GROMACS .gro file of C-alpha atoms in nm:
model
  342
    1MET     CA    1   2.720  14.688  12.250
    2ILE     CA    2   2.973  14.484  12.047
    3ASP     CA    3   2.969  14.493  11.668
    4ILE     CA    4   3.223  14.281  11.482
    5GLN     CA    5   3.234  14.379  11.117
    6ASN     CA    6   3.408  14.174  10.846
    7ILE     CA    7   3.690  14.068  11.076
    8THR     CA    8   3.976  13.873  10.919
    9LYS     CA    9   4.302  13.783  11.093
   10VAL     CA   10   4.590  13.645  10.889
   11TYR     CA   11   4.918  13.532  11.049
   12LYS     CA   12   5.239  13.506  10.852
   13THR     CA   13   5.425  13.184  10.933
   14LYS     CA   14   5.734  13.014  10.791
   15ASN     CA   15   5.498  12.788  10.596
   16GLY     CA   16   5.305  13.079  10.450
   17GLU     CA   17   4.993  13.269  10.554
   18LEU     CA   18   4.747  13.125  10.805
   19THR     CA   19   4.394  13.266  10.820
   20ALA     CA   20   4.278  13.222  11.179
   21VAL     CA   21   3.958  13.428  11.147
   22ASN     CA   22   3.790  13.462  10.810
   23ASP     CA   23   3.540  13.744  10.740
   24VAL     CA   24   3.339  13.714  11.063
   25ASN     CA   25   3.040  13.934  11.143
   26LEU     CA   26   2.878  13.928  11.488
   27SER     CA   27   2.654  14.157  11.689
   28ILE     CA   28   2.639  14.114  12.068
   29ASN     CA   29   2.373  14.297  12.266
   30LYS     CA   30   2.432  14.485  12.590
   31GLY     CA   31   2.365  14.267  12.894
   32GLU     CA   32   2.345  13.933  12.714
   33ILE     CA   33   2.557  13.621  12.752
   34PHE     CA   34   2.690  13.533  12.408
   35GLY     CA   35   2.867  13.204  12.342
   36ILE     CA   36   3.130  13.130  12.076
   37ILE     CA   37   3.187  12.758  12.034
   38GLY     CA   38   3.428  12.558  11.822
   39TYR     CA   39   3.687  12.286  11.836
   40SER     CA   40   4.061  12.351  11.864
   41GLY     CA   41   4.181  12.551  11.566
   42ALA     CA   42   3.839  12.698  11.489
   43GLY     CA   43   3.960  13.053  11.553
   44LYS     CA   44   3.767  13.126  11.873
   45SER     CA   45   4.077  13.210  12.083
   46THR     CA   46   4.195  13.453  11.816
   47MET     CA   47   3.848  13.607  11.825
   48ILE     CA   48   3.870  13.677  12.196
   49ARG     CA   49   4.215  13.837  12.151
   50LEU     CA   50   4.069  14.060  11.881
   51LEU     CA   51   3.788  14.160  12.118
   52ASN     CA   52   4.024  14.287  12.389
   53GLY     CA   53   4.277  14.444  12.153
   54LEU     CA   54   4.559  14.195  12.219
   55GLU     CA   55   4.552  14.128  11.844
   56LYS     CA   56   4.485  14.369  11.560
   57PRO     CA   57   4.270  14.240  11.273
   58THR     CA   58   4.415  14.224  10.924
   59THR     CA   59   4.088  14.372  10.801
   60GLY     CA   60   3.762  14.472  10.964
   61SER     CA   61   3.658  14.649  11.284
   62VAL     CA   62   3.568  14.563  11.645
   63ILE     CA   63   3.326  14.822  11.783
   64VAL     CA   64   3.271  14.813  12.161
   65ASN     CA   65   3.033  15.078  12.292
   66GLY     CA   66   3.095  15.291  11.986
   67GLN     CA   67   3.475  15.266  11.997
   68ASP     CA   68   3.675  15.074  11.738
   69ILE     CA   69   3.918  14.865  11.945
   70ALA     CA   70   4.099  14.764  11.626
   71LYS     CA   71   4.209  15.124  11.567
   72ALA     CA   72   4.280  15.224  11.927
   73SER     CA   73   4.637  15.250  12.055
   74GLY     CA   74   4.837  15.389  12.348
   75ASN     CA   75   4.635  15.548  12.627
   76GLU     CA   76   4.314  15.511  12.429
   77LEU     CA   77   4.362  15.133  12.405
   78ARG     CA   78   4.459  15.102  12.773
   79SER     CA   79   4.148  15.296  12.873
   80ALA     CA   80   3.931  15.073  12.652
   81ARG     CA   81   4.080  14.756  12.803
   82GLN     CA   82   3.981  14.867  13.152
   83LYS     CA   83   3.621  14.819  13.039
   84ILE     CA   84   3.690  14.473  12.892
   85SER     CA   85   3.797  14.217  13.154
   86MET     CA   86   3.886  13.852  13.110
   87ILE     CA   87   3.895  13.523  13.300
   88PHE     CA   88   4.103  13.226  13.192
   89GLN     CA   89   4.105  12.846  13.189
   90HIS     CA   90   4.404  12.823  13.425
   91PHE     CA   91   4.305  13.118  13.649
   92ASN     CA   92   4.631  13.322  13.602
   93LEU     CA   93   4.643  13.424  13.969
   94LEU     CA   94   4.945  13.574  14.144
   95TRP     CA   95   5.054  13.285  14.368
   96SER     CA   96   5.250  13.505  14.612
   97ARG     CA   97   4.943  13.719  14.683
   98THR     CA   98   4.637  13.644  14.896
   99VAL     CA   99   4.283  13.636  14.762
  100GLU     CA  100   4.235  13.997  14.871
  101GLU     CA  101   4.562  14.106  14.714
  102ASN     CA  102   4.484  13.931  14.386
  103ILE     CA  103   4.147  14.103  14.361
  104ALA     CA  104   4.300  14.438  14.456
  105PHE     CA  105   4.579  14.417  14.195
  106PRO     CA  106   4.395  14.583  13.901
  107LEU     CA  107   4.273  14.854  14.141
  108GLU     CA  108   4.632  14.925  14.243
  109ILE     CA  109   4.732  14.959  13.878
  110ALA     CA  110   4.440  15.196  13.821
  111GLY     CA  111   4.558  15.412  14.115
  112VAL     CA  112   4.252  15.358  14.335
  113PRO     CA  113   4.316  15.477  14.696
  114LYS     CA  114   4.381  15.207  14.956
  115ALA     CA  115   4.058  15.262  15.153
  116LYS     CA  116   3.842  15.238  14.839
  117ARG     CA  117   4.037  14.932  14.726
  118ALA     CA  118   3.963  14.755  15.053
  119GLN     CA  119   3.593  14.839  15.031
  120ARG     CA  120   3.568  14.718  14.670
  121VAL     CA  121   3.757  14.396  14.749
  122GLU     CA  122   3.520  14.320  15.035
  123GLU     CA  123   3.220  14.373  14.806
  124LEU     CA  124   3.363  14.140  14.542
  125ILE     CA  125   3.456  13.865  14.788
  126GLU     CA  126   3.094  13.869  14.906
  127LEU     CA  127   2.964  13.871  14.547
  128VAL     CA  128   3.160  13.561  14.437
  129GLY     CA  129   3.094  13.362  14.754
  130LEU     CA  130   3.443  13.367  14.911
  131LYS     CA  131   3.362  13.529  15.244
  132GLY     CA  132   3.620  13.422  15.503
  133ARG     CA  133   3.882  13.325  15.243
  134GLY     CA  134   4.031  13.670  15.184
  135LYS     CA  135   4.362  13.594  15.362
  136ALA     CA  136   4.412  13.256  15.188
  137TYR     CA  137   4.669  13.202  14.912
  138PRO     CA  138   4.582  13.041  14.576
  139SER     CA  139   4.763  12.720  14.677
  140GLN     CA  140   4.511  12.681  14.960
  141LEU     CA  141   4.207  12.705  14.730
  142SER     CA  142   4.014  12.454  14.520
  143GLY     CA  143   3.986  12.499  14.145
  144GLY     CA  144   3.642  12.649  14.176
  145GLN     CA  145   3.755  12.893  14.443
  146LYS     CA  146   4.050  13.001  14.227
  147GLN     CA  147   3.814  13.075  13.939
  148ARG     CA  148   3.592  13.275  14.175
  149VAL     CA  149   3.897  13.486  14.263
  150GLY     CA  150   3.962  13.529  13.891
  151ILE     CA  151   3.605  13.646  13.838
  152ALA     CA  152   3.623  13.889  14.132
  153ARG     CA  153   3.952  14.032  14.002
  154ALA     CA  154   3.803  14.071  13.654
  155LEU     CA  155   3.510  14.269  13.800
  156ALA     CA  156   3.727  14.499  14.012
  157ASN     CA  157   3.724  14.798  13.775
  158ASN     CA  158   3.352  14.767  13.692
  159PRO     CA  159   3.400  14.646  13.333
  160GLU     CA  160   3.128  14.664  13.070
  161VAL     CA  161   3.231  14.334  12.908
  162LEU     CA  162   3.362  14.010  13.061
  163LEU     CA  163   3.544  13.769  12.828
  164CYS     CA  164   3.559  13.406  12.942
  165ASP     CA  165   3.825  13.199  12.767
  166GLU     CA  166   3.743  12.830  12.835
  167ALA     CA  167   3.682  12.939  13.194
  168THR     CA  168   3.538  12.604  13.310
  169SER     CA  169   3.748  12.359  13.106
  170ALA     CA  170   3.985  12.283  13.394
  171LEU     CA  171   3.703  12.218  13.642
  172ASP     CA  172   3.505  11.908  13.736
  173PRO     CA  173   3.136  11.893  13.631
  174GLU     CA  174   2.993  11.993  13.969
  175THR     CA  175   3.229  12.290  14.004
  176THR     CA  176   3.160  12.388  13.643
  177GLU     CA  177   2.789  12.410  13.725
  178SER     CA  178   2.855  12.635  14.025
  179ILE     CA  179   3.079  12.871  13.825
  180LEU     CA  180   2.829  12.893  13.539
  181GLN     CA  181   2.554  12.969  13.789
  182LEU     CA  182   2.772  13.243  13.941
  183LEU     CA  183   2.826  13.400  13.597
  184LEU     CA  184   2.452  13.383  13.532
  185ASP     CA  185   2.377  13.547  13.868
  186ILE     CA  186   2.631  13.825  13.805
  187ASN     CA  187   2.485  13.887  13.461
  188LYS     CA  188   2.137  13.924  13.612
  189GLN     CA  189   2.249  14.135  13.909
  190ILE     CA  190   2.462  14.395  13.731
  191GLY     CA  191   2.367  14.352  13.364
  192LEU     CA  192   2.721  14.263  13.262
  193THR     CA  193   2.774  14.164  12.900
  194ILE     CA  194   2.952  13.826  12.890
  195VAL     CA  195   3.124  13.669  12.590
  196LEU     CA  196   3.199  13.304  12.657
  197ILE     CA  197   3.447  13.101  12.449
  198THR     CA  198   3.417  12.722  12.482
  199HIS     CA  199   3.427  12.386  12.307
  200GLU     CA  200   3.152  12.243  12.532
  201MET     CA  201   2.792  12.279  12.415
  202HIS     CA  202   2.645  12.206  12.761
  203VAL     CA  203   2.815  12.528  12.880
  204ILE     CA  204   2.638  12.717  12.601
  205ARG     CA  205   2.308  12.549  12.684
  206LYS     CA  206   2.336  12.635  13.053
  207ILE     CA  207   2.377  13.012  13.044
  208CYS     CA  208   2.400  13.164  12.694
  209ASN     CA  209   2.126  13.364  12.525
  210ARG     CA  210   2.275  13.331  12.177
  211VAL     CA  211   2.559  13.134  12.021
  212ALA     CA  212   2.794  13.148  11.721
  213VAL     CA  213   2.948  12.823  11.596
  214MET     CA  214   3.296  12.854  11.447
  215GLU     CA  215   3.480  12.617  11.216
  216ALA     CA  216   3.805  12.683  11.025
  217GLY     CA  217   3.794  13.054  11.109
  218LYS     CA  218   3.438  13.109  10.993
  219VAL     CA  219   3.105  13.144  11.175
  220VAL     CA  220   2.902  12.863  11.019
  221GLU     CA  221   2.588  12.916  11.227
  222GLN     CA  222   2.452  13.158  11.486
  223GLY     CA  223   2.127  13.235  11.661
  224ASP     CA  224   1.923  13.192  11.980
  225VAL     CA  225   2.049  12.892  12.178
  226LEU     CA  226   1.709  12.721  12.193
  227ARG     CA  227   1.661  12.757  11.816
  228VAL     CA  228   2.010  12.626  11.742
  229PHE     CA  229   1.952  12.326  11.968
  230GLN     CA  230   1.613  12.258  11.812
  231HIS     CA  231   1.713  12.312  11.447
  232PRO     CA  232   2.092  12.280  11.404
  233GLN     CA  233   2.190  12.337  11.041
  234ALA     CA  234   2.566  12.293  11.000
  235PRO     CA  235   2.712  11.941  11.045
  236ILE     CA  236   2.946  12.061  11.321
  237THR     CA  237   2.651  12.218  11.507
  238LYS     CA  238   2.456  11.893  11.482
  239ASN     CA  239   2.757  11.714  11.630
  240PHE     CA  240   2.781  11.959  11.922
  241VAL     CA  241   2.407  11.939  11.989
  242SER     CA  242   2.393  11.559  11.982
  243LYS     CA  243   2.679  11.537  12.233
  244ALA     CA  244   2.517  11.795  12.462
  245ALA     CA  245   2.191  11.599  12.443
  246GLY     CA  246   2.371  11.286  12.564
  247GLU     CA  247   2.355  11.101  12.235
  248THR     CA  248   2.670  10.898  12.288
  249GLN     CA  249   2.803  10.604  12.090
  250GLU     CA  250   2.632  10.381  12.348
  251THR     CA  251   2.299  10.547  12.266
  252GLN     CA  252   2.350  10.486  11.894
  253ALA     CA  253   2.447  10.124  11.961
  254SER     CA  254   2.132  10.082  12.170
  255LEU     CA  255   1.920  10.223  11.889
  256GLU     CA  256   2.077   9.983  11.643
  257GLN     CA  257   1.988   9.698  11.879
  258ILE     CA  258   1.632   9.829  11.906
  259LEU     CA  259   1.604   9.843  11.526
  260THR     CA  260   1.721   9.482  11.514
  261ASN     CA  261   1.480   9.369  11.784
  262TYR     CA  262   1.183   9.556  11.636
  263PRO     CA  263   1.182   9.501  11.260
  264SER     CA  264   0.825   9.633  11.234
  265GLY     CA  265   0.701   9.980  11.315
  266LYS     CA  266   0.916  10.291  11.344
  267ILE     CA  267   1.184  10.421  11.580
  268VAL     CA  268   1.129  10.796  11.602
  269LYS     CA  269   1.338  11.070  11.760
  270LEU     CA  270   1.120  11.350  11.894
  271THR     CA  271   1.260  11.690  11.990
  272PHE     CA  272   1.051  11.917  12.211
  273ALA     CA  273   1.127  12.282  12.278
  274GLY     CA  274   0.966  12.548  12.495
  275ALA     CA  275   0.594  12.495  12.553
  276THR     CA  276   0.585  12.169  12.354
  277THR     CA  277   0.774  11.992  12.636
  278GLU     CA  278   0.458  12.023  12.847
  279GLN     CA  279   0.219  11.874  12.590
  280PRO     CA  280   0.096  11.517  12.668
  281VAL     CA  281   0.141  11.408  12.305
  282ILE     CA  282   0.231  11.046  12.378
  283SER     CA  283  -0.088  10.981  12.573
  284GLN     CA  284  -0.290  11.167  12.307
  285ILE     CA  285  -0.147  10.946  12.031
  286ILE     CA  286  -0.228  10.629  12.224
  287LYS     CA  287  -0.588  10.749  12.276
  288GLN     CA  288  -0.646  10.862  11.917
  289PHE     CA  289  -0.463  10.599  11.715
  290ASP     CA  290  -0.447  10.221  11.721
  291VAL     CA  291  -0.071  10.205  11.787
  292VAL     CA  292   0.161  10.077  12.059
  293ILE     CA  293   0.433  10.314  12.185
  294ASN     CA  294   0.742  10.211  12.379
  295ILE     CA  295   0.971  10.482  12.517
  296VAL     CA  296   1.331  10.382  12.436
  297HIS     CA  297   1.529  10.675  12.571
  298GLY     CA  298   1.450  11.026  12.691
  299LYS     CA  299   1.605  11.340  12.836
  300ILE     CA  300   1.490  11.693  12.922
  301SER     CA  301   1.738  11.976  12.971
  302THR     CA  302   1.704  12.351  13.014
  303THR     CA  303   1.837  12.650  12.824
  304THR     CA  304   1.798  13.019  12.902
  305GLY     CA  305   1.527  13.028  12.634
  306GLY     CA  306   1.323  12.738  12.771
  307SER     CA  307   1.320  12.360  12.813
  308LEU     CA  308   1.451  12.120  12.551
  309GLY     CA  309   1.351  11.754  12.543
  310THR     CA  310   1.466  11.457  12.335
  311LEU     CA  311   1.266  11.134  12.327
  312PHE     CA  312   1.326  10.814  12.130
  313VAL     CA  313   1.012  10.604  12.089
  314HIS     CA  314   0.914  10.282  11.908
  315ILE     CA  315   0.574  10.312  11.738
  316ASP     CA  316   0.414   9.988  11.616
  317GLY     CA  317   0.083   9.894  11.463
  318ASP     CA  318  -0.102   9.933  11.135
  319LYS     CA  319   0.107  10.128  10.879
  320GLN     CA  320  -0.170  10.376  10.811
  321GLN     CA  321  -0.224  10.435  11.183
  322ILE     CA  322   0.151  10.491  11.229
  323GLN     CA  323   0.155  10.749  10.948
  324GLN     CA  324  -0.143  10.927  11.101
  325ALA     CA  325   0.035  10.933  11.438
  326LEU     CA  326   0.346  11.081  11.277
  327GLN     CA  327   0.134  11.343  11.102
  328PHE     CA  328  -0.025  11.428  11.438
  329LEU     CA  329   0.324  11.498  11.578
  330LYS     CA  330   0.409  11.728  11.286
  331GLN     CA  331   0.088  11.924  11.337
  332HIS     CA  332   0.187  11.986  11.699
  333GLU     CA  333   0.518  12.145  11.588
  334ILE     CA  334   0.730  11.869  11.736
  335GLN     CA  335   1.052  11.806  11.543
  336MET     CA  336   1.056  11.445  11.434
  337GLU     CA  337   1.314  11.215  11.276
  338VAL     CA  338   1.255  10.853  11.180
  339ILE     CA  339   1.567  10.652  11.270
  340GLU     CA  340   1.686  10.411  11.003
  341HIS     CA  341   1.964  10.149  10.994
  342ASP     CA  342   2.306  10.291  10.898
   0.00000   0.00000   0.00000
């Protein structure tokens, strides 16, 4: 569906050249939700502008459904952009137009007859959950409702790809969840390919099938979301994953206190993924080995690829029994990390 080949984007500034995207290769499948995550300055916003043709790469190609967007121009580029829609962090609605008129705007530009426009607008209002709000103006809507209008407008011309540029960053957590669920529902209903740009790993965890992690213009890691959460490789990915898993500074401070209070035994971080989250390993260890286990902290979250659980436990007892218990965990394909003092 989307094939990004050796993309590099270099800007010329008064201080010299700035490489915003550096030799990136990505392949995005038709109908999947693909996340691109990175902090400010990572190059993800430039990537999204390269995807919709607002920027031309210095080198490389952006193939969307067999067409190289990087080489398209004029009518060819305008036609290609009609199949690549976008929603934004700050909604970008027309404040003097009603909900219906905002959604109808791209249809007007495309020359769709009035009767067909009205029918399509009605369908989209129903799809995004805004029935009864068609005559309202943006100033009369909540943040979540504004983003729903933005999504409806982006879908007006039946695009093949929807680009989401930090689409939930301006929303509160509860509204963020509802918008992400809407995007997930739309993806399932119409098979729309979604490329989601964000700096929040919980957004990736919630709805994405695969993810690419960007840092300093490069993709430093990519893969299935569940695999990346279970086995993060790059330091920046480990940082994103730990924050999404709720491992805050308070958690680390609590672990340090636990290590102080329990000088014997081991504090172990266990990570469960997929089917392993349903295994009763703690009770099995207690039955099979002469050890005492205290659960310090735990959390289970879900990804599109399955459940992901993190559990911190204190294991105490005979050293040999503890080692046998740890070996038991390894044999059951549970990722394990013994926590030591910093």
